[in-house]
Short mmCIF file of C-alpha atoms and ligand atoms in Angstrom, two decimals:
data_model
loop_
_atom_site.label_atom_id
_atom_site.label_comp_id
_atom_site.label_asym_id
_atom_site.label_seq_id
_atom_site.Cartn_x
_atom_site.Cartn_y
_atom_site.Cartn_z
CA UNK A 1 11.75 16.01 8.81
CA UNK A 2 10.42 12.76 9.60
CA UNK A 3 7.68 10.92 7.45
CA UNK A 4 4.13 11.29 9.22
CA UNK A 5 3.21 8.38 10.80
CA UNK A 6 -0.22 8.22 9.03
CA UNK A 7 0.28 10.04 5.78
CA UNK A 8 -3.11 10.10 4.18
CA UNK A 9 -4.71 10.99 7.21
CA UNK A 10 -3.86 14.71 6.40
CA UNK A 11 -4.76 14.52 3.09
CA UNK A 12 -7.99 16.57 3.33
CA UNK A 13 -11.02 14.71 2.70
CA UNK A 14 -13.75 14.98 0.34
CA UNK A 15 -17.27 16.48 1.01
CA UNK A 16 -19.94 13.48 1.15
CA UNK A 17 -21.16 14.20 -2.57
CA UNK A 18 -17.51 14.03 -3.80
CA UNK A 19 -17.26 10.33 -2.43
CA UNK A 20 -16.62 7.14 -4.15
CA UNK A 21 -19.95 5.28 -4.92
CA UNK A 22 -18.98 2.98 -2.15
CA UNK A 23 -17.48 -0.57 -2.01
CA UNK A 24 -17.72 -2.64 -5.19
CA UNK A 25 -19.70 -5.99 -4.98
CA UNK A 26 -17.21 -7.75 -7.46
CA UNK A 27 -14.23 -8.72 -7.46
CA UNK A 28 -11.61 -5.95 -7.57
CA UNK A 29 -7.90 -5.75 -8.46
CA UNK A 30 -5.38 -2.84 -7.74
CA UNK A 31 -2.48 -2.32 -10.09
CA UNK A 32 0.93 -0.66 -9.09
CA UNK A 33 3.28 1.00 -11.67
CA UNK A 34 6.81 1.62 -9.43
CA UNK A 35 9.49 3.67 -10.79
CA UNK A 36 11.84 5.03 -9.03
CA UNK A 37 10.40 8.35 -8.02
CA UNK A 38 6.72 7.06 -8.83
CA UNK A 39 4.06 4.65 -7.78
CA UNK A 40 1.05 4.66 -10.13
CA UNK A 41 -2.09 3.30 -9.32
CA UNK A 42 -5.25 1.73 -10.20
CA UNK A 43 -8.33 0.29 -8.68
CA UNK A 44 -10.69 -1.78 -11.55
CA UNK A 45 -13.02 -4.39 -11.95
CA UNK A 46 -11.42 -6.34 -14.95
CA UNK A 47 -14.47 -8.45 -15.63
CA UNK A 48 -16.77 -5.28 -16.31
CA UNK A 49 -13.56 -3.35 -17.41
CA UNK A 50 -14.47 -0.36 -14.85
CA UNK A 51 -11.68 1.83 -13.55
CA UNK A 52 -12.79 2.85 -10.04
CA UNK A 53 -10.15 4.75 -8.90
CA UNK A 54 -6.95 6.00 -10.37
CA UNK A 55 -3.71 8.05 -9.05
CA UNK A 56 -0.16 8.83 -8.55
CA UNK A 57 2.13 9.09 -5.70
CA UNK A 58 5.24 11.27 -7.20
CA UNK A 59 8.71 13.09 -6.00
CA UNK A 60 9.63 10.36 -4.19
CA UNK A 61 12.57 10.26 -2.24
CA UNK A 62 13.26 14.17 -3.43
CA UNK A 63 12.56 16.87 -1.19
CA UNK A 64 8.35 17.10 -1.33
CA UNK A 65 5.95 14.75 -2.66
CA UNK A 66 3.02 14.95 -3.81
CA UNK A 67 -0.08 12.50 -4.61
CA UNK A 68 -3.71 12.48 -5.82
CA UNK A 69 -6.54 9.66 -6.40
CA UNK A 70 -8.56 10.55 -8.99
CA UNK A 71 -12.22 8.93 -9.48
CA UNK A 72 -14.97 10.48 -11.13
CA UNK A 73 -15.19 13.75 -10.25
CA UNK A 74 -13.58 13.65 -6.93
CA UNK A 75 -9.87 14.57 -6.86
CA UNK A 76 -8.68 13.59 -3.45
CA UNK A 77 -4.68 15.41 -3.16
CA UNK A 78 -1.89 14.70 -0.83
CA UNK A 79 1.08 16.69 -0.55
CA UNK A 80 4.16 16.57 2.04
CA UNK A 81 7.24 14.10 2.23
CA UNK A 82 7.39 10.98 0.50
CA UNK A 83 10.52 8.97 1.59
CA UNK A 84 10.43 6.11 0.00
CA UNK A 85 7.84 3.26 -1.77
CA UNK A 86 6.56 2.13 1.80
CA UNK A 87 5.03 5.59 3.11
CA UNK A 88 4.04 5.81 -0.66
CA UNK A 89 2.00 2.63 -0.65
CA UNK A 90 0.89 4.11 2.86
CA UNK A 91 -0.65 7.06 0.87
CA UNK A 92 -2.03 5.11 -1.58
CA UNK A 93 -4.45 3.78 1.17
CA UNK A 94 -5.04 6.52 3.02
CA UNK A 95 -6.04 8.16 0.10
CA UNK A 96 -8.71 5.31 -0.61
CA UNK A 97 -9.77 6.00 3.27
CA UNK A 98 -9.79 9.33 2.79
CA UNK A 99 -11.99 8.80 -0.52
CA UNK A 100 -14.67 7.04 1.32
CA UNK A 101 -13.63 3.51 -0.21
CA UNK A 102 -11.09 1.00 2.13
CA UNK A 103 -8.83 -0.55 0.21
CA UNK A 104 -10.05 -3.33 3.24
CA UNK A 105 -13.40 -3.21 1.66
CA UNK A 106 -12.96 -2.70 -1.44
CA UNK A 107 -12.94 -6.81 -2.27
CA UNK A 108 -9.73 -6.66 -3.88
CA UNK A 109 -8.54 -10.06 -4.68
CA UNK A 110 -5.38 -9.70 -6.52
CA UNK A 111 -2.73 -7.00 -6.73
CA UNK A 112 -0.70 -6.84 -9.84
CA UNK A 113 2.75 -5.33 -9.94
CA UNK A 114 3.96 -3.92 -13.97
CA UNK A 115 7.14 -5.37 -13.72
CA UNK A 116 9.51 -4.28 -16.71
CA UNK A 117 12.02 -7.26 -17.12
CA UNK A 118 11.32 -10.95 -16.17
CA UNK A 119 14.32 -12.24 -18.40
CA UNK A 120 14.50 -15.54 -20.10
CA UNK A 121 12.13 -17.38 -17.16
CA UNK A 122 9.25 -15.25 -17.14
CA UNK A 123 6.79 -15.98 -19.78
CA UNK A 124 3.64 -15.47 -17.64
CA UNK A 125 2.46 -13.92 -14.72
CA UNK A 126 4.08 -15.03 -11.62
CA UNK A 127 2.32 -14.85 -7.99
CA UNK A 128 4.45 -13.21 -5.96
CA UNK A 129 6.63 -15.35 -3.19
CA UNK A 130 9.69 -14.89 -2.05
CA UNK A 131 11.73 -16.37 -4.92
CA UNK A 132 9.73 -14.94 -7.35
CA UNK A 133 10.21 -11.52 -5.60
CA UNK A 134 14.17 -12.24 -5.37
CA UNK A 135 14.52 -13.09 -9.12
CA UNK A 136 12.95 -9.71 -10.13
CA UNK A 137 15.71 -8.37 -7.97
CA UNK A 138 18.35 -10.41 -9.35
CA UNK A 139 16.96 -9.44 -13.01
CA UNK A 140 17.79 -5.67 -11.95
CA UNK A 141 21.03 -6.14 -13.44
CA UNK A 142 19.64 -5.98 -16.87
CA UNK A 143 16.93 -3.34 -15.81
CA UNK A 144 19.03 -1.53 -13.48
CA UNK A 145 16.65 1.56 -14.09
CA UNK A 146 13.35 -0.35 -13.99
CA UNK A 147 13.53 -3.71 -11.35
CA UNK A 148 14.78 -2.35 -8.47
CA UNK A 149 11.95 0.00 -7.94
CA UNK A 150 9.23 -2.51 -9.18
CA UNK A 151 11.00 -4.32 -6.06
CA UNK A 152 10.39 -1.54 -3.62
CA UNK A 153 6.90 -1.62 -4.83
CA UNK A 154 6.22 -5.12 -4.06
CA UNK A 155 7.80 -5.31 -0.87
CA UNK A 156 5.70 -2.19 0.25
CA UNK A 157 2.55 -3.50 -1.34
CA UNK A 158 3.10 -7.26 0.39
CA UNK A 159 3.45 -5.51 3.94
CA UNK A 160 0.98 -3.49 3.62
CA UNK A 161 -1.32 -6.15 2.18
CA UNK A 162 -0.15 -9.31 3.42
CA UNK A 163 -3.51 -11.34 2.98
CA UNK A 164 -4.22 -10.41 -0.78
CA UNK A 165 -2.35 -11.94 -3.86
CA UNK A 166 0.38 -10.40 -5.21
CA UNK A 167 1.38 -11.40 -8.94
CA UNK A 168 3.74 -9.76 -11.06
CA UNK A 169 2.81 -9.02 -14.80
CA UNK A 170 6.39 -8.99 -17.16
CA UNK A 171 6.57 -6.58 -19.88
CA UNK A 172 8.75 -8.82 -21.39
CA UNK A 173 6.73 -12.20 -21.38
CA UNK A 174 5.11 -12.02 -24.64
CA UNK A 175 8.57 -11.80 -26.24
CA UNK A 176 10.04 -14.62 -24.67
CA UNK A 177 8.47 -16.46 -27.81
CA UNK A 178 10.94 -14.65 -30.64
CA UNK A 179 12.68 -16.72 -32.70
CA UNK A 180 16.31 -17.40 -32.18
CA UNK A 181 17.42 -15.37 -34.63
CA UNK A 182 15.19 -12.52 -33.66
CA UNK A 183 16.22 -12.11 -30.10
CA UNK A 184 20.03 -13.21 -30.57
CA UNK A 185 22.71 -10.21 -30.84
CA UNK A 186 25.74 -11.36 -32.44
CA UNK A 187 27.44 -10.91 -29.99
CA UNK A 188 30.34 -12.86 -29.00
CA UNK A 189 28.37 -15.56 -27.77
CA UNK A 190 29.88 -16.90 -24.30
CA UNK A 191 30.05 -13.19 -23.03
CA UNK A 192 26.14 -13.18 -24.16
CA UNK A 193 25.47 -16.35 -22.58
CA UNK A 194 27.54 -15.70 -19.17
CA UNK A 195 25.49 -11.93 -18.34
CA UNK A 196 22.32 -12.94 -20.15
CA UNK A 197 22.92 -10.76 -22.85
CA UNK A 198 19.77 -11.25 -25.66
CA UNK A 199 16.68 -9.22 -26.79
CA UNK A 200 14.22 -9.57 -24.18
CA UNK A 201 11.55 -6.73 -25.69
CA UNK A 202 9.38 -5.05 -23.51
CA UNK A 203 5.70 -3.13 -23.73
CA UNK A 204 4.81 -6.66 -24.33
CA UNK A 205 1.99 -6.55 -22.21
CA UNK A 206 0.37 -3.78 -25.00
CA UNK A 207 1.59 -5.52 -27.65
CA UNK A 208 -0.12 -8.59 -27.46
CA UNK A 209 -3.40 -7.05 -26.32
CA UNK A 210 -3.47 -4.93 -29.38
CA UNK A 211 -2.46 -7.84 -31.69
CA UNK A 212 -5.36 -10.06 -30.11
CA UNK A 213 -7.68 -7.13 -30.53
CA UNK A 214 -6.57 -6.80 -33.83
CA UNK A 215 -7.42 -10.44 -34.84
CA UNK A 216 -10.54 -10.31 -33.23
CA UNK A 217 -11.91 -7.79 -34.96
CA UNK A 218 -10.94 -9.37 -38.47
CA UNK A 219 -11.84 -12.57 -37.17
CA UNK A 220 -15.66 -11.57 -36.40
CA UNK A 221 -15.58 -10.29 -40.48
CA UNK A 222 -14.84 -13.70 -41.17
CA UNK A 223 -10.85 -13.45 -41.60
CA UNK A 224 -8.76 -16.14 -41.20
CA UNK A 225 -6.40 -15.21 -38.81
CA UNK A 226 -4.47 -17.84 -37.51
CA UNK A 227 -1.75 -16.62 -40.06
CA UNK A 228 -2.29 -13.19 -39.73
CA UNK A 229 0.89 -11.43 -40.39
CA UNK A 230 0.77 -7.63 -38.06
CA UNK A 231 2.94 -4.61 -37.55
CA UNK A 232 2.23 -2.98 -34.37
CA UNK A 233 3.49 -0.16 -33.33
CA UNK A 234 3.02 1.37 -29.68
CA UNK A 235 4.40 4.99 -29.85
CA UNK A 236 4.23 6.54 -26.09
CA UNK A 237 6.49 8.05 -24.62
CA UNK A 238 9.25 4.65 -24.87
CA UNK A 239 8.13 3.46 -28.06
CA UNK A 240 8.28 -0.20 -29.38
CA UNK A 241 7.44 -1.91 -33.09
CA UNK A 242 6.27 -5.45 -33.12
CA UNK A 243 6.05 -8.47 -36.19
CA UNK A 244 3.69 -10.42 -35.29
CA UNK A 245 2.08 -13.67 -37.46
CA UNK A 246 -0.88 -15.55 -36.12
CA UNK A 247 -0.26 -14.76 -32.10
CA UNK A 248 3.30 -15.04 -31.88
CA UNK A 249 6.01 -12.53 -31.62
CA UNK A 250 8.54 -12.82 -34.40
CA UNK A 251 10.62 -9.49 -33.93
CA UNK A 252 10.67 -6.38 -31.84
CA UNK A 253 12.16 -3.49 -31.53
CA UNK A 254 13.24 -3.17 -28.06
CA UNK A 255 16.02 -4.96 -26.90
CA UNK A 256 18.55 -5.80 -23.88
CA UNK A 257 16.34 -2.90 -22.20
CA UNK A 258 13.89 -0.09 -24.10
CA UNK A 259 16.29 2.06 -24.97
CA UNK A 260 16.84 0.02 -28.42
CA UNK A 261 14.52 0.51 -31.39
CA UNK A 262 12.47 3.07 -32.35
CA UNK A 263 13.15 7.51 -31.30
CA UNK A 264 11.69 7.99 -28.40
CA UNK A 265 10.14 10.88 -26.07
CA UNK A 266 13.87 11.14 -24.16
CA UNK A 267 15.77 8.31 -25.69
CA UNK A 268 17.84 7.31 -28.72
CA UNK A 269 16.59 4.43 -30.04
CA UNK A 270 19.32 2.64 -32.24
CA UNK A 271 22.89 4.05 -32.14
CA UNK A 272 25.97 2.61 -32.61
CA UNK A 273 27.31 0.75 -29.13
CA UNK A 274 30.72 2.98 -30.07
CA UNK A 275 28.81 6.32 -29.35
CA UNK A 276 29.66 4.69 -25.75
CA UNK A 277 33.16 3.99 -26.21
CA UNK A 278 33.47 7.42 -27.77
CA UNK A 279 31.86 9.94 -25.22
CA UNK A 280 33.80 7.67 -22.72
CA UNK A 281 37.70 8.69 -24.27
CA UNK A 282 36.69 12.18 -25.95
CA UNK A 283 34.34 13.26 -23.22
CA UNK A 284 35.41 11.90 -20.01
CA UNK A 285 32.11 10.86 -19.33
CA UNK A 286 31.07 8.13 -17.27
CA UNK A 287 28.84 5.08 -18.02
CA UNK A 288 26.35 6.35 -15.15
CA UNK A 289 26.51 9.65 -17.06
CA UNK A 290 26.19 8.38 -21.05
CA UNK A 291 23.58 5.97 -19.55
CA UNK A 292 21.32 8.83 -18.49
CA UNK A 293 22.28 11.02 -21.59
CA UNK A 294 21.04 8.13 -24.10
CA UNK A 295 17.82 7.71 -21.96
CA UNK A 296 16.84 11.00 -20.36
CA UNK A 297 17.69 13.64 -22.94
CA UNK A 298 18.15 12.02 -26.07
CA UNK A 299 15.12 11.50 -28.27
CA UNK A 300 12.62 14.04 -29.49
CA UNK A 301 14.09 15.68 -26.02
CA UNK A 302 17.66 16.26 -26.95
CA UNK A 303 17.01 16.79 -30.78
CA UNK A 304 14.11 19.65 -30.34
CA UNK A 305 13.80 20.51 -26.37
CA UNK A 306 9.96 19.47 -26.47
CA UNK A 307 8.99 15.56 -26.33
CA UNK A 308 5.23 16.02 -26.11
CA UNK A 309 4.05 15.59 -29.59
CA UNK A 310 1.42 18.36 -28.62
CA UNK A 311 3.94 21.12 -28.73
CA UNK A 312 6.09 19.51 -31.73
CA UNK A 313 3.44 19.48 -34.03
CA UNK A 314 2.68 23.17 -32.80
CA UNK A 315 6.22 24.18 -32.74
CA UNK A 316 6.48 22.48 -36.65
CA UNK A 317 3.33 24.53 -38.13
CA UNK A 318 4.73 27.62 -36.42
CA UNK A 319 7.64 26.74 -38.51
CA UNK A 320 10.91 25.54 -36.19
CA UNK A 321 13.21 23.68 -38.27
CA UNK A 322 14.33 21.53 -35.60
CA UNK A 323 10.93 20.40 -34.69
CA UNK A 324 10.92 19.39 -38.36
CA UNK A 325 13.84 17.94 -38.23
CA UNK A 326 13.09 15.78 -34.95
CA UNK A 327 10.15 14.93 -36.85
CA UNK A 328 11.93 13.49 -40.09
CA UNK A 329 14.28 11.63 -37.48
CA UNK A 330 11.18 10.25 -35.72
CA UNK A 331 9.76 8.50 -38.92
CA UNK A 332 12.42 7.85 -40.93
CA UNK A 333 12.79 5.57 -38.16
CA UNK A 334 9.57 4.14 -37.86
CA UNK A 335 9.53 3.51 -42.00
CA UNK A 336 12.57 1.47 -41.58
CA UNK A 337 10.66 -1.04 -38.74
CA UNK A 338 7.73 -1.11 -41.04
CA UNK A 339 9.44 -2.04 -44.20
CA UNK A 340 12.13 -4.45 -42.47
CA UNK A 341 9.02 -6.34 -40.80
CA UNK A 342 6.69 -6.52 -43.48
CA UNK A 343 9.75 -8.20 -45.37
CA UNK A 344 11.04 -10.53 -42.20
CA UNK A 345 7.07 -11.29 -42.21
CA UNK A 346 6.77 -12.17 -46.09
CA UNK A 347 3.75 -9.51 -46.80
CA UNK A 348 1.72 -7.57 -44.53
CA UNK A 349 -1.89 -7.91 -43.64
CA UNK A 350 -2.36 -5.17 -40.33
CA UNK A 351 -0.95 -2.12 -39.05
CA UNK A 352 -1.90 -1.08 -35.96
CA UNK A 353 -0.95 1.94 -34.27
CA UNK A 354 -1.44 3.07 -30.24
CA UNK A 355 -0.25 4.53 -27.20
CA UNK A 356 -0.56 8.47 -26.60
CA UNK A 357 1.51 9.50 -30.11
CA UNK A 358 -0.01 6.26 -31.86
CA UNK A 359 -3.85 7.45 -30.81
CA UNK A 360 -3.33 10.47 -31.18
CA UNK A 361 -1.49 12.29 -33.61
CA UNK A 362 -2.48 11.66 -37.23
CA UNK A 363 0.64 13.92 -38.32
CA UNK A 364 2.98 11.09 -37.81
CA UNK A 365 0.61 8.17 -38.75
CA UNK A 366 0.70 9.95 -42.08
CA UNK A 367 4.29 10.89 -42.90
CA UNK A 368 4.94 6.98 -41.40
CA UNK A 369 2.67 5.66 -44.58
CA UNK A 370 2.75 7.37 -46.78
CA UNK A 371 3.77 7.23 -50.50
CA UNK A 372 3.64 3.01 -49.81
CA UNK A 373 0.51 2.51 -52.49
CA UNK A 374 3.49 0.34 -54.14
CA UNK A 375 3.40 -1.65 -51.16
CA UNK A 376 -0.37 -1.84 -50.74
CA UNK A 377 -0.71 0.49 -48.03
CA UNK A 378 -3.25 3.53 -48.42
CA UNK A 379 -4.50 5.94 -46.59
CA UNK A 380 -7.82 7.15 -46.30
CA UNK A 381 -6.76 10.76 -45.03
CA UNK A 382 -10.40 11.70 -43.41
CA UNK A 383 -10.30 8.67 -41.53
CA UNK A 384 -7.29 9.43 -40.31
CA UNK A 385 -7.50 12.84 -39.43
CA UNK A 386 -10.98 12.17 -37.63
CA UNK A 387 -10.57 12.44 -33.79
CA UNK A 388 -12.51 9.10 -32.51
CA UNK A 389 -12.25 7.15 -29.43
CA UNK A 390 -11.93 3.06 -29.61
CA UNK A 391 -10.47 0.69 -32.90
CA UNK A 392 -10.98 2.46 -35.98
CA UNK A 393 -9.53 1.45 -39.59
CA UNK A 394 -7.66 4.65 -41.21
CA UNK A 395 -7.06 2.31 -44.28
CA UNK A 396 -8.58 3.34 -47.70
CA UNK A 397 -11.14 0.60 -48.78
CA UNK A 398 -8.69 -0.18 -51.41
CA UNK A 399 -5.74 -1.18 -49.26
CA UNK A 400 -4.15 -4.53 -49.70
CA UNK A 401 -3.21 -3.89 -45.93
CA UNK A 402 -5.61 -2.77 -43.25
CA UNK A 403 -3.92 0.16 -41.25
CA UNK A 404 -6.00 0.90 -37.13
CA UNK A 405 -5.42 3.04 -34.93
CA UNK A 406 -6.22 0.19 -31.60
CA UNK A 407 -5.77 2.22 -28.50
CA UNK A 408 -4.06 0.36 -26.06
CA UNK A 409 -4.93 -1.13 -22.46
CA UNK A 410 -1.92 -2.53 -20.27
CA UNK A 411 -3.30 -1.67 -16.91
CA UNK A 412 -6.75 -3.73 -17.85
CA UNK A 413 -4.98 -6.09 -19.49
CA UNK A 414 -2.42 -6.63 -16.49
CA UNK A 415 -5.82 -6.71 -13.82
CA UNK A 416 -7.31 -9.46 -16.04
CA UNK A 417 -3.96 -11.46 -16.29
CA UNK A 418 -3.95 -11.10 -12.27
CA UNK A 419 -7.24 -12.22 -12.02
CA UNK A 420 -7.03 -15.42 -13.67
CA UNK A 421 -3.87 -16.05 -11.88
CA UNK A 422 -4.82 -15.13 -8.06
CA UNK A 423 -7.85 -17.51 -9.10
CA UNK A 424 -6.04 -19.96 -10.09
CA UNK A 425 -3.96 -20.00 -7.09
CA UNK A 426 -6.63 -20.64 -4.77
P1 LIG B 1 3.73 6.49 -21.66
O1 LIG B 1 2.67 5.53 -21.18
O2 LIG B 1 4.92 5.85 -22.29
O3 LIG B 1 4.08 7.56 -20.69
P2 LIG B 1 1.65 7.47 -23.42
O4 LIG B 1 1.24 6.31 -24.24
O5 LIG B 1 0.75 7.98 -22.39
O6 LIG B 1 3.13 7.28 -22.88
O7 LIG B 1 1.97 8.66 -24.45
C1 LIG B 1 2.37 9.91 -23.99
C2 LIG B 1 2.73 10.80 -25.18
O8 LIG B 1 1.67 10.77 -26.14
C3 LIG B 1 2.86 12.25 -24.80
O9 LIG B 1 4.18 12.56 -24.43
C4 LIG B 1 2.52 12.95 -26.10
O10 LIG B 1 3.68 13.05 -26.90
C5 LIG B 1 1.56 12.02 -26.79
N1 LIG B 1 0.14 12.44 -26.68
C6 LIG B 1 -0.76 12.05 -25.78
N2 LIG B 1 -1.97 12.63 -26.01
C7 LIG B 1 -1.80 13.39 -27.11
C8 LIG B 1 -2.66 14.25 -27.87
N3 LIG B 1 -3.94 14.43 -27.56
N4 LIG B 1 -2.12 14.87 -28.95
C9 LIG B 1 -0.82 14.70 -29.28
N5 LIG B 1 0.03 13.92 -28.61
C10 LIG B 1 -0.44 13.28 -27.54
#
């Protein structure tokens, strides 16, 4: 089968009262999340923090794809073949047509790419040229599972919208700032230094807009916080843990790529490099396939078969041990970051926690702190238990450090970063 020429135009449209409200007056930015069977996307104003329109493009490449823009209450689908990121980024605008709302119209002036890894170089946002778009590439060998499709992305994105700024947002430009001794692996060092071997981090995007929200909030009570000395930790589906004093980085949990640090939905976290070496001689496996193993069905995944944290916590009050067990795995984890970075800090003042498992599940924001009254950290168990949207303090009034629950916001937080870039660029 070949590709339909125009995609979206046989996505069915939307009945008049189902349309979008029409084309913005201000300024507009669409976001694109590429992975390599995905392109997620978002249409927001990032000065009144409104999220028009939002969707997904998925399956692609495999045999049928399927797609939806979501905004309000209009659901606009797409379903058929999905080839590759170019008739994907050809849905993604018919859907908009198809929604009522042109992507022509729709006064976008910037598109911002997530890009995962922007290596030692990157420690901003980067408007999209040529180079820029060939050093993303080139960084693909130390996100082989990550760059190349954030590549495919842009390249789509650029031909389909040649006129409009392009700028790529790097998960791992906030951590660019660790310390020497943070991001260095002792590792032999000229075989570090000759394939760029170091701790790069990543989710830094989240991390820093939850540490800034973080001092904000303490700084409108009157904190000092140009010292401020935070944990964060952003538990999604990858999950990262962050030092932070004042508004610089001083350690992190993920590394070379985000399979280091923390358990995650589907990967390992830490584990000896020999588990490689091992499966390799006693397995017969290959790197491709001990690559996928440690990322795809490791984790919650490969220790319990579930790695939404709706069904663990259901699966642990019904009683399955290894549910428990994945559970005890998952924090005795966690406790480790928090006590080695409260120490590699010199005292704690803020614990934040966000992301889907961070926001959401009390369970683990519990077991992670608790019996720490030693260490100044308590609890105050209704707070914590209480189901609220935006940044709420779970701490007891008592506690020498102030835990929040801060949910997070990459995608606005990548729009505004595009903003002020495509504006400065004119
Ligand atoms: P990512 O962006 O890495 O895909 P998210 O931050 O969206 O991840 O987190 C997704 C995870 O958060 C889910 O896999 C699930 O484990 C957990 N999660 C999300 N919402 C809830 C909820 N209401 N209750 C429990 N767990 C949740």
């Amino acid at each position: 089968m070949t590709p339909p020429a125009s995609p979206a135009s046989s996505a069915p449209r939307s009945d008049a009262g189902g349309r979008l409200p029409g084309v913005p007056d201000a300024a507009t930015v669409l976001l694109l999340n590429s992975g390599s069977s995905s392109l997620k996307f978002q249409l927001l104003d990032p000065v009144a923090e409104v999220v028009h329109a939002s969707g997904i493009v998925e399956r692609i490449g495999q045999d049928r794809g399927q797609a939806h823009l979501e905004a309000g209450d209009l659901r606009q689908p797409y379903s058929g073949e999905v080839p590759d990121h170019k008739v994907a980024m050809q849905i993604v605008t018919g859907l908009f047509e198809d929604a009522g709302m042109s992507l022509q119209e729709a006064n976008v002036v910037a598109v911002g790419h997530r890009v995962v890894q922007g290596g030692a170089r990157f420690s901003s946002p980067q408007l999209v040229d040529s180079w820029v778009r060939n050093q993303i590439a080139d960084l693909g060998a130390l996100a082989p599972l990550h760059n190349p499709a954030a590549v495919q992305g842009i390249d789509a994105a650029r031909e389909l919208l040649p006129d409009i700024p392009h700028v790529a947002v790097f998960d791992t430009a906030f951590f660019t700032a660790l310390p020497e001794e943070s991001r260095t692996y002792a590792l032999n060092a000229q075989v570090a230094a000759e394939y760029r071997i170091r701790r790069y981090g990543a989710h830094g995007t989240s991390h820093r807009y939850v540490s800034e929200q973080v001092s904000s909030l303490l700084a409108s009570e009157g904190t000092d916080v140009s010292d401020l000395r935070q944990i964060v930790l952003h538990l999604g589906n990858g999950a990262s843990a962050s030092a932070v004093r004042g508004d610089a980085p001083v350690d992190t949990s993920m590394g070379l790529t985000p399979l280091e640090g923390l358990v995650m939905g589907t990967r390992t976290g830490d584990i000896d490099a020999s588990v490689y070496a091992h499966l390799s001689r006693s397995a017969g496996m290959s790197i491709d396939e001990i690559d996928t193993l440690l990322n795809k069905s490791s984790g919650m995944q490969g220790l319990c078969g579930m790695n939404d944290f709706r069904d663990i916590t259901a699966a642990i009050r019904a009683g399955d041990e290894r549910a428990e067990l994945a559970m005890r795995v998952y924090v005795h984890r966690l406790r480790k970051y928090v006590g080695s970075y409260a120490f590699t800090l010199g005292g704690l003042d803020t614990i934040a926690f966000t992301a889907g498992i961070g926001e959401n599940v009390p369970e683990v924001r519990e077991r992670t702190l608790e019996g720490l009254e030693a260490f100044g950290i308590v609890l105050d168990p209704a707070a914590n238990a209480r189901r609220e949207k935006g940044v709420r303090t779970i701490s007891a009034p008592d506690s020498a450090v102030r835990v929040l629950v801060v949910p997070t916001d990459e995608e606005l937080a990548i729009a505004q970063q595009s903003l002020e870039v495509a504006r400065s660029a004119r």
